[in-house]
mmCIF file of C-alpha atoms in Angstrom:
data_model
loop_
_atom_site.group_PDB
_atom_site.id
_atom_site.type_symbol
_atom_site.label_atom_id
_atom_site.label_comp_id
_atom_site.label_asym_id
_atom_site.label_seq_id
_atom_site.Cartn_x
_atom_site.Cartn_y
_atom_site.Cartn_z
ATOM 1 C CA MET I 1208 32.236 -14.037 -85.580
ATOM 2 C CA GLY I 1209 30.669 -14.829 -88.931
ATOM 3 C CA VAL I 1210 33.251 -17.569 -89.433
ATOM 4 C CA ALA I 1211 32.617 -18.996 -85.966
ATOM 5 C CA ALA I 1212 28.876 -19.086 -86.566
ATOM 6 C CA ALA I 1213 29.383 -20.772 -89.907
ATOM 7 C CA GLN I 1214 31.476 -23.452 -88.205
ATOM 8 C CA VAL I 1215 28.692 -24.169 -85.698
ATOM 9 C CA VAL I 1216 26.107 -24.525 -88.459
ATOM 10 C CA ASP I 1217 28.257 -26.409 -90.956
ATOM 11 C CA ASN I 1218 29.691 -28.835 -88.404
ATOM 12 C CA PRO I 1219 26.844 -29.686 -86.040
ATOM 13 C CA CYS I 1220 27.744 -33.354 -86.020
ATOM 14 C CA TYR I 1221 28.845 -35.063 -82.849
ATOM 15 C CA PRO I 1222 28.578 -38.689 -81.739
ATOM 16 C CA THR I 1223 25.090 -40.077 -81.237
ATOM 17 C CA SER I 1224 26.334 -43.485 -80.062
ATOM 18 C CA PHE I 1225 27.652 -43.469 -76.524
ATOM 19 C CA LYS I 1226 29.543 -46.282 -74.797
ATOM 20 C CA VAL I 1227 28.164 -45.442 -71.353
ATOM 21 C CA HIS I 1228 25.710 -42.861 -69.930
ATOM 22 C CA HIS I 1229 23.540 -43.037 -73.054
ATOM 23 C CA VAL I 1230 20.488 -41.457 -71.408
ATOM 24 C CA MET I 1231 22.355 -38.466 -69.998
ATOM 25 C CA CYS I 1232 24.315 -37.884 -73.201
ATOM 26 C CA THR I 1233 21.187 -38.119 -75.326
ATOM 27 C CA GLU I 1234 19.496 -35.517 -73.119
ATOM 28 C CA LEU I 1235 22.490 -33.179 -73.468
ATOM 29 C CA SER I 1236 22.672 -33.712 -77.229
ATOM 30 C CA LYS I 1237 19.018 -32.659 -77.557
ATOM 31 C CA LEU I 1238 19.801 -29.390 -75.777
ATOM 32 C CA VAL I 1239 22.786 -28.771 -78.024
ATOM 33 C CA ASP I 1240 20.618 -29.453 -81.089
ATOM 34 C CA ARG I 1241 18.095 -26.831 -79.990
ATOM 35 C CA ILE I 1242 20.789 -24.157 -79.787
ATOM 36 C CA ILE I 1243 22.537 -25.172 -83.014
ATOM 37 C CA LYS I 1244 19.267 -24.786 -84.938
ATOM 38 C CA ILE I 1245 18.674 -21.274 -83.640
ATOM 39 C CA PHE I 1246 22.313 -20.148 -83.628
ATOM 40 C CA PRO I 1247 22.299 -18.614 -87.155
ATOM 41 C CA LYS I 1248 19.378 -16.365 -86.162
ATOM 42 C CA ILE I 1249 21.164 -15.321 -82.977
ATOM 43 C CA GLU I 1250 24.367 -14.553 -84.849
ATOM 44 C CA ALA I 1251 22.551 -12.550 -87.504
ATOM 45 C CA ALA I 1252 20.531 -10.536 -84.966
ATOM 46 C CA ARG I 1253 23.243 -9.793 -82.419
ATOM 47 C CA PRO I 1254 23.909 -6.114 -81.642
ATOM 48 C CA ARG I 1255 27.177 -4.668 -82.895
ATOM 49 C CA CYS I 1256 28.618 -4.068 -79.454
ATOM 50 C CA SER I 1257 31.340 -5.624 -77.364
ATOM 51 C CA SER I 1258 28.920 -7.170 -74.848
ATOM 52 C CA GLY I 1259 26.910 -8.848 -77.623
ATOM 53 C CA ILE I 1260 30.014 -10.300 -79.263
ATOM 54 C CA LYS I 1261 31.287 -11.505 -75.893
ATOM 55 C CA ALA I 1262 27.954 -13.190 -75.104
ATOM 56 C CA LEU I 1263 27.917 -14.908 -78.491
ATOM 57 C CA CYS I 1264 31.505 -16.109 -77.996
ATOM 58 C CA SER I 1265 30.531 -17.539 -74.600
ATOM 59 C CA LEU I 1266 27.595 -19.422 -76.111
ATOM 60 C CA ASN I 1267 29.760 -20.760 -78.919
ATOM 61 C CA SER I 1268 32.359 -21.918 -76.379
ATOM 62 C CA ALA I 1269 29.659 -23.653 -74.308
ATOM 63 C CA ILE I 1270 28.491 -25.543 -77.418
ATOM 64 C CA ASP I 1271 32.047 -26.695 -78.145
ATOM 65 C CA LYS I 1272 32.514 -27.926 -74.563
ATOM 66 C CA ALA I 1273 29.256 -29.860 -74.702
ATOM 67 C CA LYS I 1274 30.350 -31.509 -77.960
ATOM 68 C CA LEU I 1275 33.676 -32.487 -76.395
ATOM 69 C CA LEU I 1276 31.866 -34.140 -73.494
ATOM 70 C CA LEU I 1277 29.619 -36.077 -75.868
ATOM 71 C CA ARG I 1278 32.614 -37.216 -77.899
ATOM 72 C CA TYR I 1279 34.423 -38.248 -74.734
ATOM 73 C CA CYS I 1280 31.507 -40.499 -73.745
ATOM 74 C CA SER I 1281 31.557 -42.105 -77.195
ATOM 75 C CA GLU I 1282 35.303 -42.809 -77.344
ATOM 76 C CA SER I 1283 36.527 -43.278 -73.776
ATOM 77 C CA SER I 1284 36.908 -46.489 -71.774
ATOM 78 C CA LYS I 1285 33.652 -48.048 -70.617
ATOM 79 C CA LEU I 1286 35.160 -49.028 -67.299
ATOM 80 C CA TYR I 1287 36.550 -45.574 -66.619
ATOM 81 C CA LEU I 1288 33.293 -43.897 -67.670
ATOM 82 C CA ALA I 1289 31.381 -46.135 -65.244
ATOM 83 C CA ILE I 1290 33.834 -45.439 -62.421
ATOM 84 C CA THR I 1291 33.524 -41.678 -62.977
ATOM 85 C CA THR I 1292 29.715 -41.611 -63.220
ATOM 86 C CA ASP I 1293 29.414 -38.811 -60.647
ATOM 87 C CA ALA I 1294 31.984 -36.715 -62.498
ATOM 88 C CA ILE I 1295 30.180 -37.202 -65.840
ATOM 89 C CA LEU I 1296 26.880 -36.255 -64.179
ATOM 90 C CA SER I 1297 28.490 -33.086 -62.801
ATOM 91 C CA ARG I 1298 29.941 -32.218 -66.213
ATOM 92 C CA CYS I 1299 26.522 -32.636 -67.853
ATOM 93 C CA HIS I 1300 24.954 -30.228 -65.349
ATOM 94 C CA LYS I 1301 27.808 -27.762 -65.777
ATOM 95 C CA SER I 1302 27.514 -27.929 -69.565
ATOM 96 C CA LYS I 1303 23.768 -27.351 -69.396
ATOM 97 C CA ASN I 1304 24.246 -24.353 -67.085
ATOM 98 C CA LEU I 1305 26.830 -22.795 -69.410
ATOM 99 C CA LEU I 1306 24.524 -23.195 -72.405
ATOM 100 C CA GLU I 1307 21.575 -21.766 -70.484
ATOM 101 C CA GLN I 1308 23.665 -18.860 -69.214
ATOM 102 C CA GLY I 1309 24.805 -18.037 -72.734
ATOM 103 C CA LEU I 1310 21.218 -18.030 -74.001
ATOM 104 C CA CYS I 1311 20.078 -15.740 -71.198
ATOM 105 C CA GLN I 1312 22.849 -13.257 -71.951
ATOM 106 C CA ILE I 1313 21.878 -13.153 -75.626
ATOM 107 C CA GLN I 1314 18.144 -12.971 -74.922
ATOM 108 C CA SER I 1315 18.121 -9.253 -74.050
ATOM 109 C CA MET I 1316 20.111 -8.320 -77.173
ATOM 110 C CA VAL I 1317 17.901 -9.746 -79.942
ATOM 111 C CA PRO I 1318 14.492 -8.839 -81.437
ATOM 112 C CA VAL I 1319 11.327 -9.676 -79.491
ATOM 113 C CA MET I 1320 10.249 -12.702 -81.551
ATOM 114 C CA LEU I 1321 13.695 -14.287 -81.329
ATOM 115 C CA ALA I 1322 13.836 -13.482 -77.601
ATOM 116 C CA PHE I 1323 10.517 -15.325 -77.157
ATOM 117 C CA GLU I 1324 11.910 -18.358 -79.007
ATOM 118 C CA ILE I 1325 14.984 -18.314 -76.764
ATOM 119 C CA THR I 1326 12.699 -18.161 -73.702
ATOM 120 C CA GLN I 1327 11.024 -21.389 -74.773
ATOM 121 C CA ILE I 1328 14.414 -23.094 -75.134
ATOM 122 C CA VAL I 1329 15.510 -21.825 -71.709
ATOM 123 C CA ASP I 1330 12.322 -23.291 -70.206
ATOM 124 C CA ASP I 1331 13.209 -26.668 -71.757
ATOM 125 C CA PHE I 1332 16.698 -26.384 -70.314
ATOM 126 C CA GLN I 1333 15.306 -25.865 -66.820
ATOM 127 C CA ALA I 1334 13.099 -28.938 -67.191
ATOM 128 C CA ALA I 1335 15.950 -31.162 -68.446
ATOM 129 C CA LYS I 1336 17.090 -33.894 -66.055
ATOM 130 C CA PHE I 1337 20.251 -35.986 -66.125
ATOM 131 C CA ILE I 1338 19.667 -39.401 -64.578
ATOM 132 C CA PRO I 1339 22.452 -42.031 -64.567
ATOM 133 C CA ASP I 1340 21.591 -45.559 -65.626
ATOM 134 C CA GLU I 1341 21.235 -47.650 -62.471
ATOM 135 C CA PHE I 1342 23.055 -50.681 -63.916
ATOM 136 C CA GLU I 1343 25.987 -48.534 -65.064
ATOM 137 C CA LYS I 1344 26.047 -46.694 -61.750
ATOM 138 C CA GLU I 1345 26.149 -49.981 -59.843
ATOM 139 C CA ALA I 1346 28.862 -51.297 -62.171
ATOM 140 C CA GLY I 1347 30.925 -48.196 -61.435
ATOM 141 C CA LYS I 1348 30.461 -48.669 -57.695
ATOM 142 C CA VAL I 1349 31.622 -52.285 -57.861
ATOM 143 C CA ALA I 1350 34.584 -51.308 -60.063
ATOM 144 C CA ARG I 1351 35.649 -48.644 -57.558
ATOM 145 C CA GLU I 1352 35.563 -51.224 -54.770
ATOM 146 C CA LEU I 1353 37.780 -53.481 -56.880
ATOM 147 C CA LEU I 1354 40.215 -50.608 -57.328
ATOM 148 C CA GLN I 1355 40.362 -50.003 -53.581
ATOM 149 C CA ARG I 1356 41.039 -53.658 -52.871
ATOM 150 C CA GLY I 1357 43.525 -53.843 -55.722
ATOM 151 C CA ALA I 1358 45.715 -51.245 -54.046
ATOM 152 C CA THR I 1359 46.759 -53.886 -51.522
ATOM 153 C CA GLU I 1360 45.753 -57.198 -53.145
ATOM 154 C CA SER I 1361 46.634 -56.736 -56.815
ATOM 155 C CA ASP I 1362 48.575 -60.019 -56.972
ATOM 156 C CA SER I 1363 45.745 -62.257 -55.786
ATOM 157 C CA MET I 1364 42.079 -61.598 -56.291
ATOM 158 C CA GLY I 1365 39.640 -63.730 -54.355
ATOM 159 C CA TYR I 1366 36.634 -65.558 -55.776
ATOM 160 C CA ALA I 1367 34.268 -62.760 -54.725
ATOM 161 C CA GLU I 1368 36.389 -60.141 -56.478
ATOM 162 C CA ILE I 1369 36.539 -62.152 -59.702
ATOM 163 C CA ARG I 1370 32.763 -62.613 -59.622
ATOM 164 C CA ALA I 1371 32.391 -58.869 -59.094
ATOM 165 C CA LEU I 1372 34.623 -58.178 -62.104
ATOM 166 C CA LYS I 1373 32.510 -60.507 -64.237
ATOM 167 C CA THR I 1374 29.371 -58.673 -63.114
ATOM 168 C CA VAL I 1375 30.892 -55.321 -64.079
ATOM 169 C CA ALA I 1376 31.960 -56.682 -67.470
ATOM 170 C CA SER I 1377 28.506 -58.131 -68.111
ATOM 171 C CA ARG I 1378 26.693 -54.877 -67.312
ATOM 172 C CA LEU I 1379 29.054 -52.895 -69.526
ATOM 173 C CA HIS I 1380 28.820 -55.490 -72.347
ATOM 174 C CA LEU I 1381 32.494 -56.455 -72.155
ATOM 175 C CA THR I 1382 31.742 -60.118 -72.794
ATOM 176 C CA SER I 1383 33.569 -60.912 -76.032
ATOM 177 C CA LEU I 1384 37.177 -60.958 -77.170
ATOM 178 C CA ILE I 1385 36.639 -58.056 -79.571
ATOM 179 C CA ALA I 1386 34.848 -55.953 -76.933
ATOM 180 C CA ILE I 1387 37.706 -56.492 -74.470
ATOM 181 C CA LEU I 1388 40.357 -55.698 -77.079
ATOM 182 C CA ILE I 1389 38.572 -52.461 -77.975
ATOM 183 C CA GLU I 1390 38.257 -51.603 -74.283
ATOM 184 C CA LYS I 1391 41.976 -52.201 -73.735
ATOM 185 C CA ARG I 1392 42.756 -49.991 -76.702
ATOM 186 C CA SER I 1393 40.534 -47.217 -75.284
ATOM 187 C CA ILE I 1394 42.325 -47.408 -71.926
ATOM 188 C CA LYS I 1395 45.705 -47.176 -73.648
ATOM 189 C CA LYS I 1396 44.569 -44.075 -75.539
ATOM 190 C CA LEU I 1397 43.486 -42.474 -72.272
ATOM 191 C CA LEU I 1398 46.840 -43.287 -70.739
ATOM 192 C CA GLU I 1399 48.609 -41.552 -73.610
ATOM 193 C CA LYS I 1400 46.637 -38.372 -72.945
ATOM 194 C CA VAL I 1401 47.119 -38.292 -69.170
ATOM 195 C CA GLY I 1402 49.796 -35.852 -68.048
ATOM 196 C CA ASP I 1403 52.498 -36.623 -65.524
ATOM 197 C CA SER I 1404 50.745 -34.425 -62.986
ATOM 198 C CA ASP I 1405 47.742 -36.775 -62.784
ATOM 199 C CA GLN I 1406 49.380 -39.874 -61.333
ATOM 200 C CA GLN I 1407 46.167 -41.050 -59.649
ATOM 201 C CA LYS I 1408 44.341 -41.338 -62.965
ATOM 202 C CA LYS I 1409 47.313 -43.163 -64.468
ATOM 203 C CA LYS I 1410 47.279 -45.621 -61.576
ATOM 204 C CA ILE I 1411 43.564 -46.319 -62.054
ATOM 205 C CA LEU I 1412 43.870 -46.840 -65.811
ATOM 206 C CA ARG I 1413 46.891 -49.114 -65.444
ATOM 207 C CA TYR I 1414 45.068 -51.266 -62.906
ATOM 208 C CA LEU I 1415 42.010 -51.544 -65.170
ATOM 209 C CA LEU I 1416 44.309 -52.633 -67.986
ATOM 210 C CA TYR I 1417 45.920 -55.161 -65.653
ATOM 211 C CA LEU I 1418 42.519 -56.641 -64.745
ATOM 212 C CA LEU I 1419 41.513 -57.044 -68.383
ATOM 213 C CA ARG I 1420 44.807 -58.641 -69.328
ATOM 214 C CA LYS I 1421 44.771 -61.119 -66.448
ATOM 215 C CA TYR I 1422 41.084 -62.059 -66.292
ATOM 216 C CA ALA I 1423 39.847 -61.550 -69.870
ATOM 217 C CA ASN I 1424 39.633 -65.297 -70.525
ATOM 218 C CA GLN I 1425 37.553 -65.897 -67.414
ATOM 219 C CA ILE I 1426 35.151 -63.117 -68.409
ATOM 220 C CA ILE I 1427 34.737 -64.589 -71.897
ATOM 221 C CA GLU I 1428 34.436 -68.157 -70.619
ATOM 222 C CA GLU I 1429 31.734 -67.046 -68.170
ATOM 223 C CA GLN I 1430 29.693 -65.641 -71.044
ATOM 224 C CA THR I 1431 30.268 -68.793 -73.117
ATOM 225 C CA ASP I 1432 29.228 -71.034 -70.237
ATOM 226 C CA ASN I 1433 26.019 -69.051 -69.742
ATOM 227 C CA THR I 1434 25.191 -69.358 -73.446
ATOM 228 C CA ASN I 1435 25.868 -73.099 -73.415
ATOM 229 C CA ASP I 1436 23.625 -73.553 -70.362
ATOM 230 C CA LEU I 1437 20.784 -71.795 -72.155
ATOM 231 C CA ASN I 1438 21.250 -73.974 -75.249
ATOM 232 C CA GLU I 1439 21.348 -77.153 -73.183
ATOM 233 C CA GLY I 1440 18.200 -76.122 -71.373
ATOM 234 C CA ALA I 1441 16.432 -75.515 -74.650
ATOM 235 C CA PHE I 1442 17.392 -78.983 -75.966
ATOM 236 C CA ALA I 1443 16.409 -80.681 -72.722
ATOM 237 C CA SER I 1444 12.927 -79.183 -72.844
ATOM 238 C CA ASN I 1445 12.128 -80.935 -76.146
ATOM 239 C CA GLY I 1446 11.091 -84.536 -76.594
ATOM 240 C CA PRO I 1447 13.423 -87.228 -78.055
ATOM 241 C CA SER I 1448 11.589 -87.170 -81.389
ATOM 242 C CA THR I 1449 12.529 -83.542 -81.992
ATOM 243 C CA ASP I 1450 16.226 -83.796 -81.042
ATOM 244 C CA SER I 1451 17.470 -84.237 -84.606
ATOM 245 C CA MET I 1452 15.317 -81.384 -85.871
ATOM 246 C CA GLN I 1453 16.550 -79.105 -83.084
ATOM 247 C CA ALA I 1454 20.174 -80.059 -83.751
ATOM 248 C CA HIS I 1455 19.749 -79.318 -87.459
ATOM 249 C CA SER I 1456 18.101 -75.990 -86.642
ATOM 250 C CA PHE I 1457 20.921 -75.160 -84.233
ATOM 251 C CA ASN I 1458 23.551 -75.903 -86.897
ATOM 252 C CA VAL I 1459 21.775 -73.767 -89.479
ATOM 253 C CA GLU I 1460 21.453 -70.899 -87.018
ATOM 254 C CA SER I 1461 25.121 -71.248 -86.113
ATOM 255 C CA CYS I 1462 26.124 -70.984 -89.778
ATOM 256 C CA MET I 1463 23.890 -67.976 -90.283
ATOM 257 C CA GLU I 1464 25.279 -66.369 -87.142
ATOM 258 C CA ARG I 1465 28.824 -67.000 -88.381
ATOM 259 C CA LYS I 1466 28.009 -65.337 -91.729
ATOM 260 C CA ARG I 1467 26.454 -62.354 -89.961
ATOM 261 C CA TYR I 1468 29.526 -62.146 -87.767
ATOM 262 C CA ASP I 1469 31.862 -62.230 -90.791
ATOM 263 C CA ALA I 1470 29.930 -59.445 -92.509
ATOM 264 C CA HIS I 1471 29.909 -57.315 -89.375
ATOM 265 C CA ALA I 1472 33.535 -58.129 -88.681
ATOM 266 C CA ASP I 1473 34.583 -56.927 -92.120
ATOM 267 C CA LYS I 1474 33.026 -53.544 -91.399
ATOM 268 C CA LEU I 1475 34.666 -53.358 -87.985
ATOM 269 C CA SER I 1476 38.077 -54.267 -89.322
ATOM 270 C CA ILE I 1477 37.898 -51.431 -91.817
ATOM 271 C CA ALA I 1478 36.216 -48.794 -89.651
ATOM 272 C CA THR I 1479 37.522 -49.193 -86.127
ATOM 273 C CA LEU I 1480 40.047 -51.971 -85.626
ATOM 274 C CA PRO I 1481 43.827 -51.726 -86.062
ATOM 275 C CA GLU I 1482 45.830 -53.678 -88.609
ATOM 276 C CA GLU I 1483 47.031 -56.244 -86.060
ATOM 277 C CA PHE I 1484 43.449 -57.546 -85.721
ATOM 278 C CA LYS I 1485 43.395 -58.565 -89.420
ATOM 279 C CA CYS I 1486 44.573 -61.900 -90.785
ATOM 280 C CA PRO I 1487 47.773 -61.386 -92.853
ATOM 281 C CA ILE I 1488 46.502 -63.940 -95.397
ATOM 282 C CA SER I 1489 42.854 -62.947 -95.941
ATOM 283 C CA SER I 1490 43.111 -59.314 -94.685
ATOM 284 C CA ARG I 1491 39.819 -59.874 -92.860
ATOM 285 C CA LEU I 1492 39.081 -59.515 -89.143
ATOM 286 C CA MET I 1493 40.374 -62.685 -87.482
ATOM 287 C CA TYR I 1494 37.742 -65.041 -86.082
ATOM 288 C CA ASP I 1495 39.083 -67.346 -83.350
ATOM 289 C CA PRO I 1496 42.715 -66.376 -84.146
ATOM 290 C CA VAL I 1497 45.794 -68.409 -83.193
ATOM 291 C CA ILE I 1498 49.469 -67.558 -82.767
ATOM 292 C CA ILE I 1499 51.874 -70.007 -84.421
ATOM 293 C CA ALA I 1500 55.315 -70.895 -83.085
ATOM 294 C CA SER I 1501 57.007 -68.119 -85.072
ATOM 295 C CA GLY I 1502 54.847 -65.535 -83.300
ATOM 296 C CA GLN I 1503 52.597 -64.672 -86.261
ATOM 297 C CA THR I 1504 48.835 -64.555 -85.783
ATOM 298 C CA PHE I 1505 46.385 -66.158 -88.237
ATOM 299 C CA ALA I 1506 42.676 -66.926 -88.383
ATOM 300 C CA VAL I 1507 41.574 -70.562 -88.206
ATOM 301 C CA VAL I 1508 39.584 -71.574 -91.314
ATOM 302 C CA GLY I 1509 38.292 -75.139 -91.528
ATOM 303 C CA GLY I 1510 40.976 -76.645 -89.301
ATOM 304 C CA ILE I 1511 43.518 -76.217 -86.562
ATOM 305 C CA ILE I 1512 47.045 -74.820 -86.912
ATOM 306 C CA ARG I 1513 49.393 -77.173 -85.101
ATOM 307 C CA ASP I 1514 52.084 -75.962 -82.718
ATOM 308 C CA GLY I 1515 50.027 -72.787 -82.231
ATOM 309 C CA ARG I 1516 47.934 -71.337 -79.464
ATOM 310 C CA ARG I 1517 44.781 -69.269 -79.454
ATOM 311 C CA LEU I 1518 45.035 -65.496 -79.227
ATOM 312 C CA SER I 1519 42.737 -65.559 -76.199
ATOM 313 C CA ASP I 1520 45.390 -67.586 -74.355
ATOM 314 C CA SER I 1521 47.837 -64.720 -74.784
ATOM 315 C CA LEU I 1522 45.567 -62.508 -72.698
ATOM 316 C CA ARG I 1523 46.342 -64.505 -69.579
#
């Protein structure tokens, strides 16, 4: 058990950035932190008996399961996480109960001062609450309704359904080409892990992938249109004498935004994005990429590649 304890202490790291259910995951991560900090004392003070070793193994296993749940919420599909909000909530409660149960089993087997410290942690566990984000919960509800309709109307979505999909995408921050590509990649990874026995989950993931492939452009265009409306409103509110100044300011801000995007994109292309997202010429993350007639994809820099089409068009 000394090796197991050392692994808990030496590798306490788990994701602190969560795609969905940030509040619930942060609450669970705080509980895990409390136990990780006290775990070396518990391991060192445990009685040399089979029941003590078993209790410590149970606590260690509960910590590992909690870490897996936190990692799942940092790597999984946003859409699927939103759809399964109730299941994630249940898993958070179950994880908390396992951790609390492990602490209570250990509590009677350690010295008095350590037992008192464990009591304080157990009290914090009992006060912990897991509350889903209302926007994410609503997004999951709307997405589930789309899935139910899609079972019979997958070939033709009505205007109301498309608007609902855009609302879901907006609340889950799936409003850019990169965000949608990353989401599609996450869904594909989930599909690879699903066994043949879970056909229902496969069906759900495949339909989510279908929606993103077919309506990605409309989701992105919706976001672009909203941004343009805000910019037009801002220009309209100024007098004629300030139009040129505002236009100059807008151009400067656009250039600065493009530079910030390029810097951030370079980090993303190295850290998280696959090779196919990089320009074969510059090796940088492609900004507004196009596909030429030969099928190769390049980034547009200072002009337009003729006989090509934008990568976003290929999502249709």
